[in-house]
Amino acid sequence: MIKVDGIHKSFGKVHAVRGVSFDAPDGKITGLLGPNGAGKSTTLRVLYTVLKPDEGSASIDGADVVTDSLAARQKIGALPHGAGLYPHLTARENIAYFAALCGIDKAEIDDKVSSIVRLLEIDEFADRRTKGFSQGQRTKVSLARALVHDPQNIILDEPSNGLDVMATRSLRRLILKLRDTGRCVLFSSHVMQEVAALCDDICIIASGQVAIDDSVDGIRERTGQDDLEEAFVSAIRMVGEE
Amino acid sequence: MRTFLAVFFKEVLDNIRDRRTLASALIMGPIFGPVLFAMVINLSIDRALDDAESTMELPVIGQQHAPNLMRFLESRNIDIVAGPEDIDGAAEAVKTGQHDVVLVIPEDFGKNLADTIPARIELYSDEANSQGEKEKRRARSALRAYNQQLAAIRLSARGVNPMLLRPINIDEVDVSTPSGRSAMLLGMMSYFFIFALLMGGMYLAIDTTAGERERGSLEPLLSLPVTRGQLILGKIMATCVFMAASLMLSLLSFYVVLEFMPLEQLGMTPNFGLPVIAAAFFLLLPFVLLGASLMTLVASFTKSYKEAQTWLSVVLIAPTLPILVVSILTLRPKLEFMFVPSLSQHLILVDMVKNEPLNGLHIAISVCSTLAIGAILTWVCARLYRREGLLG
């Protein structure tokens, strides 16, 4: 369960996030949707604690991301945007390194790594060094790395970027599987169709503010648009007019 | 602790896998010093041998006017060869560097000598040509010796004791020991050790900071449930391991090089056996923590791998500065110098090589102050890693 309550974040003169609030409940997929530069990544970076909000607060299963950041990190698995791997280590070693850092017992690491490797269907290249991996392979390994400690809350920043059709489909299956086991999945995207196909709740962000935060049907209703894309556009216009 | 060990072993493994970088660090650093050193030593041995034994060729115009002088010069291991045609030719030959010196004996040399009129001879040389310095000095001192010999003969012929012309006899006594003389030349080797030490960990220091950020692996790492202090400590310690390994390698390779160097010919017997190597290793070991934390700190501030390389090459040179200043001013070891890292190690190492009694207090201060500065820098690194600006 992720709660975000009125966070603000500025970088110098750029006021990137201006009071974003939303909840991402367990057992649901919440999509953070917005055009490029809307403040999606900044919001997520506050949630996985690499940035501190200037104002407002956020918590992961009750652990505040600023005052109790270690506990908050314990409860999340994060896939940052453009996450990189260690090129001299194999995919398996990359995953095992994160497993060790997450405090998994040495004896269990191999089992955990093997099961996540199977889950993400990366057996084929798991024992190769990650240097020269394709974008899809890299994303899968990064995702495996983020999930190896079985976190309750999963934060994915534009996970489908650079993935081909097959990879995107298997990513979707995985996200649905995670939801069905009661996880809280929060992911950002600028692709309308993807969010529509996957999410239970959608939080549309524009210019650092929440334009609309509702279920998919709720958004259709409130914008009076049947087509989600039209709903998206009109929601963003609403922010612009304020 | 587990986090620290996980980071430590991962960084060590990562660096070992990176063969090319590892090779450049562990071979370039330790080999570079001894090879340069061997070249310098060989050069000075060549020069030293030149001075003592080799014969020198001296072009002379008008040899026939001074047969006795020619014989005298030949007795001093100077080969007389035919010079250029005339005086203009002599000046030209010296100017173009064809000859370093040319001796010109005028026709009236013998007659003037017989009449006890100061007989003029001319020695052509180019003061701006420093390479001819040695030849010039040798010709001049041979001529001066001949001059004194003639004077003595003249005085004796007139019944005067030639010793009258030598009221003072200056005897220079060199108290330096063979080990002491070697310290002058070996003084530069302490910097090579520090250089090799820093080189050994430089790439890892960049890779664990600027490299990690550039690769995009820093942000996932920081989103893990670990304290950043442990992360940075693991990284610094991994860098320390490679710096220590590089230091050990460079000490050993110096030892091997010195075994094959004919240093006795230069009147040097450096005290650089295996026990001294072991002592030098432990003396320089505190500098490893300082070097690793300083390099990690500097690399953390940079925005990219390339920028980090530029800044760290400055860090590579920095330890020379105190050594250079003290060498130029030829200062003796003092208590306050022992608080300056790199300088204190240099001064103590020089004493070790000179085989002089070591000052325990100096060593204690050197070790403690270097470790303290290293610890402070490590703490600053850990503080820095708590800042979000780190992500760049």
PDB file of N, CA, C and O in Angstrom, chain B residues 324-355:
ATOM      1  N   LEU B 324      58.485  17.169  -3.547  1.00  0.00           N
ATOM      2  CA  LEU B 324      59.264  18.037  -4.420  1.00  0.00           C
ATOM      3  C   LEU B 324      59.795  19.244  -3.649  1.00  0.00           C
ATOM      4  O   LEU B 324      60.974  19.584  -3.723  1.00  0.00           O
ATOM      5  N   VAL B 325      58.900  19.883  -2.888  1.00  0.00           N
ATOM      6  CA  VAL B 325      59.285  21.083  -2.136  1.00  0.00           C
ATOM      7  C   VAL B 325      60.430  20.759  -1.185  1.00  0.00           C
ATOM      8  O   VAL B 325      61.438  21.462  -1.126  1.00  0.00           O
ATOM      9  N   VAL B 326      60.276  19.651  -0.463  1.00  0.00           N
ATOM     10  CA  VAL B 326      61.301  19.292   0.514  1.00  0.00           C
ATOM     11  C   VAL B 326      62.613  18.922  -0.176  1.00  0.00           C
ATOM     12  O   VAL B 326      63.701  19.247   0.310  1.00  0.00           O
ATOM     13  N   SER B 327      62.512  18.277  -1.355  1.00  0.00           N
ATOM     14  CA  SER B 327      63.732  17.907  -2.067  1.00  0.00           C
ATOM     15  C   SER B 327      64.464  19.143  -2.577  1.00  0.00           C
ATOM     16  O   SER B 327      65.689  19.225  -2.489  1.00  0.00           O
ATOM     17  N   ILE B 328      63.695  20.105  -3.089  1.00  0.00           N
ATOM     18  CA  ILE B 328      64.328  21.308  -3.624  1.00  0.00           C
ATOM     19  C   ILE B 328      64.984  22.105  -2.510  1.00  0.00           C
ATOM     20  O   ILE B 328      66.105  22.593  -2.640  1.00  0.00           O
ATOM     21  N   LEU B 329      64.285  22.238  -1.387  1.00  0.00           N
ATOM     22  CA  LEU B 329      64.834  23.006  -0.262  1.00  0.00           C
ATOM     23  C   LEU B 329      65.792  22.167   0.574  1.00  0.00           C
ATOM     24  O   LEU B 329      66.367  22.663   1.527  1.00  0.00           O
ATOM     25  N   THR B 330      65.969  20.890   0.195  1.00  0.00           N
ATOM     26  CA  THR B 330      66.810  19.942   0.931  1.00  0.00           C
ATOM     27  C   THR B 330      66.634  20.069   2.443  1.00  0.00           C
ATOM     28  O   THR B 330      67.568  20.351   3.182  1.00  0.00           O
ATOM     29  N   LEU B 331      65.387  19.886   2.891  1.00  0.00           N
ATOM     30  CA  LEU B 331      65.092  19.964   4.317  1.00  0.00           C
ATOM     31  C   LEU B 331      65.314  18.599   4.963  1.00  0.00           C
ATOM     32  O   LEU B 331      65.062  17.569   4.358  1.00  0.00           O
ATOM     33  N   ARG B 332      65.786  18.636   6.194  1.00  0.00           N
ATOM     34  CA  ARG B 332      65.968  17.386   6.926  1.00  0.00           C
ATOM     35  C   ARG B 332      64.633  16.992   7.574  1.00  0.00           C
ATOM     36  O   ARG B 332      63.807  17.860   7.840  1.00  0.00           O
ATOM     37  N   PRO B 333      64.433  15.709   7.837  1.00  0.00           N
ATOM     38  CA  PRO B 333      63.178  15.283   8.476  1.00  0.00           C
ATOM     39  C   PRO B 333      62.944  16.030   9.790  1.00  0.00           C
ATOM     40  O   PRO B 333      63.851  16.159  10.606  1.00  0.00           O
ATOM     41  N   LYS B 334      61.747  16.551   9.950  1.00  0.00           N
ATOM     42  CA  LYS B 334      61.371  17.254  11.176  1.00  0.00           C
ATOM     43  C   LYS B 334      60.063  16.695  11.672  1.00  0.00           C
ATOM     44  O   LYS B 334      59.309  16.110  10.898  1.00  0.00           O
ATOM     45  N   LEU B 335      59.790  16.925  12.920  1.00  0.00           N
ATOM     46  CA  LEU B 335      58.580  16.361  13.514  1.00  0.00           C
ATOM     47  C   LEU B 335      57.332  16.809  12.768  1.00  0.00           C
ATOM     48  O   LEU B 335      56.451  16.013  12.460  1.00  0.00           O
ATOM     49  N   GLU B 336      57.267  18.118  12.429  1.00  0.00           N
ATOM     50  CA  GLU B 336      56.009  18.604  11.830  1.00  0.00           C
ATOM     51  C   GLU B 336      55.780  18.048  10.424  1.00  0.00           C
ATOM     52  O   GLU B 336      54.654  17.947   9.977  1.00  0.00           O
ATOM     53  N   PHE B 337      56.866  17.645   9.742  1.00  0.00           N
ATOM     54  CA  PHE B 337      56.684  17.043   8.413  1.00  0.00           C
ATOM     55  C   PHE B 337      55.927  15.727   8.505  1.00  0.00           C
ATOM     56  O   PHE B 337      55.325  15.271   7.539  1.00  0.00           O
ATOM     57  N   MET B 338      56.008  15.085   9.670  1.00  0.00           N
ATOM     58  CA  MET B 338      55.413  13.754   9.804  1.00  0.00           C
ATOM     59  C   MET B 338      53.890  13.797   9.780  1.00  0.00           C
ATOM     60  O   MET B 338      53.230  12.781   9.688  1.00  0.00           O
ATOM     61  N   PHE B 339      53.324  15.005   9.892  1.00  0.00           N
ATOM     62  CA  PHE B 339      51.866  15.123   9.824  1.00  0.00           C
ATOM     63  C   PHE B 339      51.384  15.196   8.374  1.00  0.00           C
ATOM     64  O   PHE B 339      50.194  15.167   8.131  1.00  0.00           O
ATOM     65  N   VAL B 340      52.323  15.350   7.446  1.00  0.00           N
ATOM     66  CA  VAL B 340      51.932  15.482   6.033  1.00  0.00           C
ATOM     67  C   VAL B 340      52.034  14.120   5.352  1.00  0.00           C
ATOM     68  O   VAL B 340      53.129  13.579   5.221  1.00  0.00           O
ATOM     69  N   PRO B 341      50.896  13.555   4.933  1.00  0.00           N
ATOM     70  CA  PRO B 341      50.954  12.263   4.246  1.00  0.00           C
ATOM     71  C   PRO B 341      51.767  12.392   2.960  1.00  0.00           C
ATOM     72  O   PRO B 341      51.826  13.479   2.372  1.00  0.00           O
ATOM     73  N   SER B 342      52.343  11.315   2.539  1.00  0.00           N
ATOM     74  CA  SER B 342      53.231  11.201   1.376  1.00  0.00           C
ATOM     75  C   SER B 342      54.601  11.765   1.708  1.00  0.00           C
ATOM     76  O   SER B 342      55.601  11.119   1.457  1.00  0.00           O
ATOM     77  N   LEU B 343      54.653  12.957   2.327  1.00  0.00           N
ATOM     78  CA  LEU B 343      55.959  13.505   2.709  1.00  0.00           C
ATOM     79  C   LEU B 343      56.561  12.680   3.838  1.00  0.00           C
ATOM     80  O   LEU B 343      57.732  12.320   3.810  1.00  0.00           O
ATOM     81  N   SER B 344      55.734  12.354   4.833  1.00  0.00           N
ATOM     82  CA  SER B 344      56.266  11.597   5.969  1.00  0.00           C
ATOM     83  C   SER B 344      56.741  10.227   5.516  1.00  0.00           C
ATOM     84  O   SER B 344      57.819   9.779   5.888  1.00  0.00           O
ATOM     85  N   GLN B 345      55.951   9.577   4.652  1.00  0.00           N
ATOM     86  CA  GLN B 345      56.362   8.259   4.164  1.00  0.00           C
ATOM     87  C   GLN B 345      57.664   8.371   3.367  1.00  0.00           C
ATOM     88  O   GLN B 345      58.550   7.535   3.490  1.00  0.00           O
ATOM     89  N   HIS B 346      57.755   9.437   2.576  1.00  0.00           N
ATOM     90  CA  HIS B 346      58.953   9.640   1.768  1.00  0.00           C
ATOM     91  C   HIS B 346      60.184   9.782   2.661  1.00  0.00           C
ATOM     92  O   HIS B 346      61.195   9.124   2.461  1.00  0.00           O
ATOM     93  N   LEU B 347      60.091  10.659   3.664  1.00  0.00           N
ATOM     94  CA  LEU B 347      61.252  10.932   4.515  1.00  0.00           C
ATOM     95  C   LEU B 347      61.679   9.681   5.291  1.00  0.00           C
ATOM     96  O   LEU B 347      62.871   9.387   5.400  1.00  0.00           O
ATOM     97  N   ILE B 348      60.704   8.947   5.804  1.00  0.00           N
ATOM     98  CA  ILE B 348      61.051   7.749   6.579  1.00  0.00           C
ATOM     99  C   ILE B 348      61.647   6.684   5.660  1.00  0.00           C
ATOM    100  O   ILE B 348      62.625   6.023   5.998  1.00  0.00           O
ATOM    101  N   LEU B 349      61.062   6.568   4.464  1.00  0.00           N
ATOM    102  CA  LEU B 349      61.565   5.585   3.514  1.00  0.00           C
ATOM    103  C   LEU B 349      63.021   5.894   3.116  1.00  0.00           C
ATOM    104  O   LEU B 349      63.854   4.993   3.011  1.00  0.00           O
ATOM    105  N   VAL B 350      63.308   7.180   2.918  1.00  0.00           N
ATOM    106  CA  VAL B 350      64.671   7.575   2.562  1.00  0.00           C
ATOM    107  C   VAL B 350      65.635   7.171   3.682  1.00  0.00           C
ATOM    108  O   VAL B 350      66.712   6.629   3.430  1.00  0.00           O
ATOM    109  N   ASP B 351      65.220   7.396   4.929  1.00  0.00           N
ATOM    110  CA  ASP B 351      66.066   6.988   6.054  1.00  0.00           C
ATOM    111  C   ASP B 351      66.275   5.486   6.087  1.00  0.00           C
ATOM    112  O   ASP B 351      67.370   5.001   6.377  1.00  0.00           O
ATOM    113  N   MET B 352      65.210   4.759   5.772  1.00  0.00           N
ATOM    114  CA  MET B 352      65.326   3.295   5.753  1.00  0.00           C
ATOM    115  C   MET B 352      66.352   2.860   4.714  1.00  0.00           C
ATOM    116  O   MET B 352      67.204   2.026   4.980  1.00  0.00           O
ATOM    117  N   VAL B 353      66.245   3.448   3.525  1.00  0.00           N
ATOM    118  CA  VAL B 353      67.139   3.064   2.438  1.00  0.00           C
ATOM    119  C   VAL B 353      68.574   3.474   2.753  1.00  0.00           C
ATOM    120  O   VAL B 353      69.520   2.796   2.376  1.00  0.00           O
ATOM    121  N   LYS B 354      68.718   4.584   3.492  1.00  0.00           N
ATOM    122  CA  LYS B 354      70.052   5.026   3.887  1.00  0.00           C
ATOM    123  C   LYS B 354      70.600   4.182   5.025  1.00  0.00           C
ATOM    124  O   LYS B 354      71.729   4.374   5.442  1.00  0.00           O
ATOM    125  N   ASN B 355      69.745   3.320   5.555  1.00  0.00           N
ATOM    126  CA  ASN B 355      70.142   2.470   6.670  1.00  0.00           C
ATOM    127  C   ASN B 355      70.489   3.306   7.893  1.00  0.00           C
ATOM    128  O   ASN B 355      71.456   3.030   8.596  1.00  0.00           O
TER     129      ASN B 355
END
